[in-house]
Every structure is written in C-alpha cells, then in structure tokens.
Amino acid sequence: MTLELLVADIEQRFGFQTLRPAADLAPARDLLPTGLPAADELLDGGLVSGAVHCISGAPTSGATSLLYQALAGAQAAGLPVVYLDMGGRLDPPNAAAAGVELGRLLLLNGASLKHALFLIRALAQQRLPCLIALDHPAALPLAQLKAILRDAPLTLLALSPRPLPGMQVALECQRQDWLTQGRDIVGFISQLRLTAHPFLPFRQVRATFDIPREEACSARW
C-alpha cells in the first residue's frame, strides 16, 4: 500500500486530516522587516518576534548599517525602539541617514549588562511590542534572555564585532567590494550569511550599502 492510500484509509476510518504535516503545528511567527530587501529575503520576511538575534561583522562590513536599517524599519512599523548603547558607539548622523528618527529613539547610554537585563525584563512585563537593540555587548546570558522573551512580543537585536555563541538568529556580514564613483568611495557590497535560525537553513545573499554623502566625499583612494 502506498503512503497516499494509507493516509486515505486512516482518514476514512478516523476523520479528515487525522494525519497532517508537522509544519502545520508550528507556532505562527510575527516578523519584523529590517527594511533592507536582501536581509528580509534572507530571513524570509524579517526578524522573529520573541527571539534573540545577533548581527556581527567588522567595521565597514554592513553590520552597523543593517542594525540602523532595522531600527528605522521598526519605527516605520509604529513600534517603540530602545537602544542600549553598551559601548558608547551610536553614530547619530549615520543612524539618521539610514532613516532612524532620533527623536523617537529611546537611548540608554553606557548601559551595563545588569541594567540591560533589568530594562528588558521590565519591557517584557509590559507586553508592549518593541525592538530592543544592544550595541556591542561583551556577552549575553542567553538562558535568561530566552526565559524573559518566551511569551513577550519583544524582538532583541545585538550588534557585535564577532559572532556571539548560542544566538537563536545569527547574521554575519563580510565586506566583499567597494563601490566607487570616480575617485570617491560611495558604498560597498557585503555578503550576508544566515548561520542560525529556528526555522531556516544556512544561506547567504549579497547586499549593497551606501556611504553617506558627507563621508563618501572624504573617502578617496
């Protein structure tokens, strides 16, 4: 007996859809688009609500640009955005150039990990959908964060120069080439790699990042 005939026989005996794909039981995922088409394609739509994400990469790899794009995307979707600047690295002009509304960005400067956890837990208790960014945390207590976010509509996004272990969603950025106009550097092309995700396999795409005009004019060969 073929599998199709077996399923048909079981359904005739016990009812329609007695057997069904396990994927049908997967919980619905709320996704938050990053605003960068290549990244959203890689992520099948965007960041996963309730998950701990990490964007990693060296300077001029696109990691910071992708973070700022995600902040702007969350604001455009009407969500509050909280920025925990643990390394004092926020670049307001570049963030604004990526579309971040600085007047609506809730900033905690020089946040310690203890302060960050306290704030994340407090926001989770409010059950208010929002995006929380952690800029350059030295480490993340993943077990605590997973417990805090388990039933909360929060999206947590860490930025790190190197991959952080155990992330539920991990994106790695690596610059591949510069884009020029004449002697001016106006942007770059990066490889984005998805190395961890609860629902998706490893894959990668190429993304183009612009350099703000005032910086491009001074970046010459």
mmCIF file of C-alpha atoms in Angstrom:
data_model
loop_
_atom_site.group_PDB
_atom_site.id
_atom_site.type_symbol
_atom_site.label_atom_id
_atom_site.label_comp_id
_atom_site.label_asym_id
_atom_site.label_seq_id
_atom_site.Cartn_x
_atom_site.Cartn_y
_atom_site.Cartn_z
ATOM 1 C CA MET A 1 0.000 0.000 0.000
ATOM 2 C CA THR A 2 1.365 3.427 -0.939
ATOM 3 C CA LEU A 3 1.647 6.235 1.601
ATOM 4 C CA GLU A 4 -1.183 8.135 -0.118
ATOM 5 C CA LEU A 5 -3.513 5.124 0.096
ATOM 6 C CA LEU A 6 -2.550 4.542 3.735
ATOM 7 C CA VAL A 7 -3.341 8.166 4.628
ATOM 8 C CA ALA A 8 -6.657 7.964 2.750
ATOM 9 C CA ASP A 9 -7.582 4.755 4.599
ATOM 10 C CA ILE A 10 -6.726 6.257 8.001
ATOM 11 C CA GLU A 11 -8.737 9.411 7.229
ATOM 12 C CA GLN A 12 -11.707 7.311 6.148
ATOM 13 C CA ARG A 13 -11.579 5.440 9.444
ATOM 14 C CA PHE A 14 -10.723 8.263 11.855
ATOM 15 C CA GLY A 15 -11.628 11.508 10.106
ATOM 16 C CA PHE A 16 -10.204 14.065 7.689
ATOM 17 C CA GLN A 17 -6.700 15.378 8.495
ATOM 18 C CA THR A 18 -6.090 12.791 11.213
ATOM 19 C CA LEU A 19 -2.574 12.813 9.770
ATOM 20 C CA ARG A 20 -1.195 16.173 8.734
ATOM 21 C CA PRO A 21 2.236 17.769 8.204
ATOM 22 C CA ALA A 22 4.039 18.620 11.427
ATOM 23 C CA ALA A 23 4.779 22.050 9.960
ATOM 24 C CA ASP A 24 1.075 22.830 10.423
ATOM 25 C CA LEU A 25 1.662 22.705 14.186
ATOM 26 C CA ALA A 26 4.493 25.252 14.119
ATOM 27 C CA PRO A 27 3.568 28.439 16.008
ATOM 28 C CA ALA A 28 2.713 31.475 13.933
ATOM 29 C CA ARG A 29 5.678 33.802 13.619
ATOM 30 C CA ASP A 30 5.387 37.572 13.869
ATOM 31 C CA LEU A 31 8.085 39.004 11.629
ATOM 32 C CA LEU A 32 9.565 42.499 11.702
ATOM 33 C CA PRO A 33 11.061 43.556 8.345
ATOM 34 C CA THR A 34 14.551 45.048 8.553
ATOM 35 C CA GLY A 35 13.938 47.457 5.685
ATOM 36 C CA LEU A 36 16.898 46.020 3.747
ATOM 37 C CA PRO A 37 15.444 43.852 0.943
ATOM 38 C CA ALA A 38 18.430 41.470 0.825
ATOM 39 C CA ALA A 39 18.275 40.841 4.580
ATOM 40 C CA ASP A 40 14.499 40.359 4.547
ATOM 41 C CA GLU A 41 14.871 37.869 1.695
ATOM 42 C CA LEU A 42 17.484 36.004 3.737
ATOM 43 C CA LEU A 43 15.216 35.972 6.808
ATOM 44 C CA ASP A 44 12.046 35.005 4.929
ATOM 45 C CA GLY A 45 10.421 38.309 5.836
ATOM 46 C CA GLY A 46 12.277 39.771 8.787
ATOM 47 C CA LEU A 47 13.312 39.450 12.419
ATOM 48 C CA VAL A 48 11.464 36.918 14.592
ATOM 49 C CA SER A 49 9.429 38.310 17.475
ATOM 50 C CA GLY A 50 10.434 36.764 20.793
ATOM 51 C CA ALA A 51 13.875 35.690 19.555
ATOM 52 C CA VAL A 52 17.424 36.786 20.373
ATOM 53 C CA HIS A 53 19.238 37.953 17.213
ATOM 54 C CA CYS A 54 22.860 38.878 16.575
ATOM 55 C CA ILE A 55 24.323 40.860 13.684
ATOM 56 C CA SER A 56 28.101 40.503 13.605
ATOM 57 C CA GLY A 57 30.828 41.913 11.413
ATOM 58 C CA ALA A 58 33.976 44.017 11.298
ATOM 59 C CA PRO A 59 33.855 47.787 10.649
ATOM 60 C CA THR A 60 32.555 48.627 7.138
ATOM 61 C CA SER A 61 31.063 45.145 6.794
ATOM 62 C CA GLY A 62 27.478 46.433 6.800
ATOM 63 C CA ALA A 63 26.646 45.148 10.301
ATOM 64 C CA THR A 64 26.024 48.602 11.803
ATOM 65 C CA SER A 65 24.191 49.771 8.674
ATOM 66 C CA LEU A 66 21.914 46.725 8.879
ATOM 67 C CA LEU A 67 21.221 47.447 12.554
ATOM 68 C CA TYR A 68 20.258 51.044 11.761
ATOM 69 C CA GLN A 69 18.047 49.849 8.891
ATOM 70 C CA ALA A 70 16.258 47.523 11.309
ATOM 71 C CA LEU A 71 15.727 50.362 13.797
ATOM 72 C CA ALA A 72 14.256 52.545 11.060
ATOM 73 C CA GLY A 73 12.080 49.666 9.851
ATOM 74 C CA ALA A 74 10.665 49.090 13.332
ATOM 75 C CA GLN A 75 9.909 52.794 13.739
ATOM 76 C CA ALA A 76 8.206 52.841 10.331
ATOM 77 C CA ALA A 77 6.041 49.938 11.539
ATOM 78 C CA GLY A 78 5.000 52.055 14.528
ATOM 79 C CA LEU A 79 6.987 50.134 17.148
ATOM 80 C CA PRO A 80 8.932 51.728 20.002
ATOM 81 C CA VAL A 81 12.687 51.210 19.631
ATOM 82 C CA VAL A 82 15.012 51.024 22.640
ATOM 83 C CA TYR A 83 18.766 51.377 22.049
ATOM 84 C CA LEU A 84 21.042 50.055 24.800
ATOM 85 C CA ASP A 85 24.387 51.593 23.861
ATOM 86 C CA MET A 86 26.742 49.428 25.893
ATOM 87 C CA GLY A 87 29.899 50.656 24.160
ATOM 88 C CA GLY A 88 29.059 54.310 23.506
ATOM 89 C CA ARG A 89 29.151 53.628 19.758
ATOM 90 C CA LEU A 90 25.887 55.104 18.481
ATOM 91 C CA ASP A 91 26.562 57.276 15.419
ATOM 92 C CA PRO A 92 23.567 59.684 15.260
ATOM 93 C CA PRO A 93 24.310 61.117 11.765
ATOM 94 C CA ASN A 94 24.653 57.659 10.194
ATOM 95 C CA ALA A 95 21.602 56.386 12.066
ATOM 96 C CA ALA A 96 19.584 59.356 10.804
ATOM 97 C CA ALA A 97 20.898 58.785 7.261
ATOM 98 C CA ALA A 98 19.530 55.223 7.470
ATOM 99 C CA GLY A 99 16.097 56.597 8.332
ATOM 100 C CA VAL A 100 16.167 56.385 12.137
ATOM 101 C CA GLU A 101 14.067 59.109 13.774
ATOM 102 C CA LEU A 102 16.395 60.122 16.600
ATOM 103 C CA GLY A 103 13.610 61.996 18.378
ATOM 104 C CA ARG A 104 11.701 58.723 18.766
ATOM 105 C CA LEU A 105 14.725 56.567 19.672
ATOM 106 C CA LEU A 106 14.814 55.668 23.375
ATOM 107 C CA LEU A 107 18.513 55.636 24.285
ATOM 108 C CA LEU A 108 20.280 54.251 27.341
ATOM 109 C CA ASN A 109 23.917 55.283 27.065
ATOM 110 C CA GLY A 110 26.710 53.284 28.686
ATOM 111 C CA ALA A 111 24.310 50.556 29.780
ATOM 112 C CA SER A 112 25.753 47.706 31.817
ATOM 113 C CA LEU A 113 24.564 44.151 31.278
ATOM 114 C CA LYS A 114 22.772 44.300 34.640
ATOM 115 C CA HIS A 115 20.907 47.467 33.621
ATOM 116 C CA ALA A 116 20.125 45.975 30.218
ATOM 117 C CA LEU A 117 18.584 42.834 31.723
ATOM 118 C CA PHE A 118 16.534 44.899 34.179
ATOM 119 C CA LEU A 119 15.151 47.066 31.382
ATOM 120 C CA ILE A 120 14.445 44.115 29.063
ATOM 121 C CA ARG A 121 12.596 42.309 31.854
ATOM 122 C CA ALA A 122 10.555 45.436 32.653
ATOM 123 C CA LEU A 123 9.594 45.885 28.996
ATOM 124 C CA ALA A 124 8.661 42.212 28.699
ATOM 125 C CA GLN A 125 6.317 42.542 31.671
ATOM 126 C CA GLN A 126 4.525 45.394 29.906
ATOM 127 C CA ARG A 127 3.901 43.081 26.926
ATOM 128 C CA LEU A 128 4.296 46.002 24.539
ATOM 129 C CA PRO A 129 5.685 45.048 21.107
ATOM 130 C CA CYS A 130 9.031 46.768 20.583
ATOM 131 C CA LEU A 131 12.544 46.338 19.207
ATOM 132 C CA ILE A 132 15.455 46.371 21.649
ATOM 133 C CA ALA A 133 18.969 46.868 20.270
ATOM 134 C CA LEU A 134 22.109 46.054 22.262
ATOM 135 C CA ASP A 135 25.209 47.696 20.832
ATOM 136 C CA HIS A 136 28.440 45.742 21.459
ATOM 137 C CA PRO A 137 27.544 43.613 24.497
ATOM 138 C CA ALA A 138 30.590 41.705 25.761
ATOM 139 C CA ALA A 139 28.395 38.644 26.301
ATOM 140 C CA LEU A 140 24.734 37.753 26.570
ATOM 141 C CA PRO A 141 23.128 35.475 29.205
ATOM 142 C CA LEU A 142 21.153 33.572 26.603
ATOM 143 C CA ALA A 143 19.209 31.348 29.003
ATOM 144 C CA GLN A 144 17.937 34.372 30.949
ATOM 145 C CA LEU A 145 17.027 36.253 27.785
ATOM 146 C CA LYS A 146 15.151 33.286 26.310
ATOM 147 C CA ALA A 147 13.173 32.940 29.543
ATOM 148 C CA ILE A 148 12.339 36.663 29.571
ATOM 149 C CA LEU A 149 11.282 36.717 25.912
ATOM 150 C CA ARG A 150 9.431 33.394 25.888
ATOM 151 C CA ASP A 151 5.917 34.888 25.863
ATOM 152 C CA ALA A 152 6.765 38.542 25.272
ATOM 153 C CA PRO A 153 6.233 40.388 21.953
ATOM 154 C CA LEU A 154 9.773 41.788 22.037
ATOM 155 C CA THR A 155 12.459 41.484 19.378
ATOM 156 C CA LEU A 156 16.040 41.571 20.661
ATOM 157 C CA LEU A 157 18.858 42.513 18.282
ATOM 158 C CA ALA A 158 22.521 42.565 19.344
ATOM 159 C CA LEU A 159 25.373 44.121 17.356
ATOM 160 C CA SER A 160 28.805 42.572 17.849
ATOM 161 C CA PRO A 161 32.169 42.687 16.036
ATOM 162 C CA ARG A 162 32.268 38.880 16.202
ATOM 163 C CA PRO A 163 29.600 36.145 16.363
ATOM 164 C CA LEU A 164 28.093 35.545 19.803
ATOM 165 C CA PRO A 165 27.529 31.878 20.721
ATOM 166 C CA GLY A 166 24.098 30.358 21.077
ATOM 167 C CA MET A 167 22.056 33.004 19.266
ATOM 168 C CA GLN A 168 18.617 31.945 18.067
ATOM 169 C CA VAL A 169 19.076 34.010 14.895
ATOM 170 C CA ALA A 170 22.598 34.908 13.729
ATOM 171 C CA LEU A 171 23.570 37.085 10.761
ATOM 172 C CA GLU A 172 27.200 37.549 9.759
ATOM 173 C CA CYS A 173 28.312 40.404 7.472
ATOM 174 C CA GLN A 174 31.534 40.469 5.458
ATOM 175 C CA ARG A 175 32.508 43.226 3.038
ATOM 176 C CA GLN A 176 33.444 41.942 -0.418
ATOM 177 C CA ASP A 177 33.988 45.022 -2.564
ATOM 178 C CA TRP A 178 33.911 48.827 -2.615
ATOM 179 C CA LEU A 179 31.611 50.861 -4.859
ATOM 180 C CA THR A 180 33.171 53.976 -6.367
ATOM 181 C CA GLN A 181 32.250 56.997 -8.463
ATOM 182 C CA GLY A 182 35.422 58.419 -9.930
ATOM 183 C CA ARG A 183 37.845 58.579 -7.031
ATOM 184 C CA ASP A 184 35.122 58.625 -4.365
ATOM 185 C CA ILE A 185 34.017 55.579 -2.385
ATOM 186 C CA VAL A 186 30.215 55.738 -2.309
ATOM 187 C CA GLY A 187 29.317 52.333 -0.904
ATOM 188 C CA PHE A 188 30.234 48.680 -0.638
ATOM 189 C CA ILE A 189 28.917 45.193 -1.298
ATOM 190 C CA SER A 190 28.737 42.698 1.551
ATOM 191 C CA GLN A 191 27.946 39.025 1.903
ATOM 192 C CA LEU A 192 25.198 38.398 4.465
ATOM 193 C CA ARG A 193 25.200 34.884 5.926
ATOM 194 C CA LEU A 194 22.400 33.395 7.998
ATOM 195 C CA THR A 195 24.229 30.978 10.301
ATOM 196 C CA ALA A 196 21.488 30.262 12.863
ATOM 197 C CA HIS A 197 17.683 30.387 12.738
ATOM 198 C CA PRO A 198 14.953 28.326 14.440
ATOM 199 C CA PHE A 199 13.096 27.728 11.153
ATOM 200 C CA LEU A 200 15.535 28.324 8.279
ATOM 201 C CA PRO A 201 18.727 26.633 6.986
ATOM 202 C CA PHE A 202 22.111 28.263 6.433
ATOM 203 C CA ARG A 203 22.091 30.531 3.391
ATOM 204 C CA GLN A 204 23.610 33.769 2.132
ATOM 205 C CA VAL A 205 22.921 36.768 -0.096
ATOM 206 C CA ARG A 206 24.775 39.839 -1.344
ATOM 207 C CA ALA A 207 23.687 43.290 -0.170
ATOM 208 C CA THR A 208 24.665 46.804 -1.222
ATOM 209 C CA PHE A 209 25.228 49.562 1.333
ATOM 210 C CA ASP A 210 25.543 53.271 0.603
ATOM 211 C CA ILE A 211 28.009 55.539 2.404
ATOM 212 C CA PRO A 212 26.515 58.906 3.485
ATOM 213 C CA ARG A 213 27.419 61.681 1.048
ATOM 214 C CA GLU A 214 29.419 63.717 3.548
ATOM 215 C CA GLU A 215 31.608 60.676 4.281
ATOM 216 C CA ALA A 216 31.851 59.492 0.688
ATOM 217 C CA CYS A 217 33.366 62.789 -0.422
ATOM 218 C CA SER A 218 36.257 62.404 2.010
ATOM 219 C CA ALA A 219 36.902 58.712 1.395
ATOM 220 C CA ARG A 220 39.277 58.827 -1.552
ATOM 221 C CA TRP A 221 41.800 56.377 -3.000
#
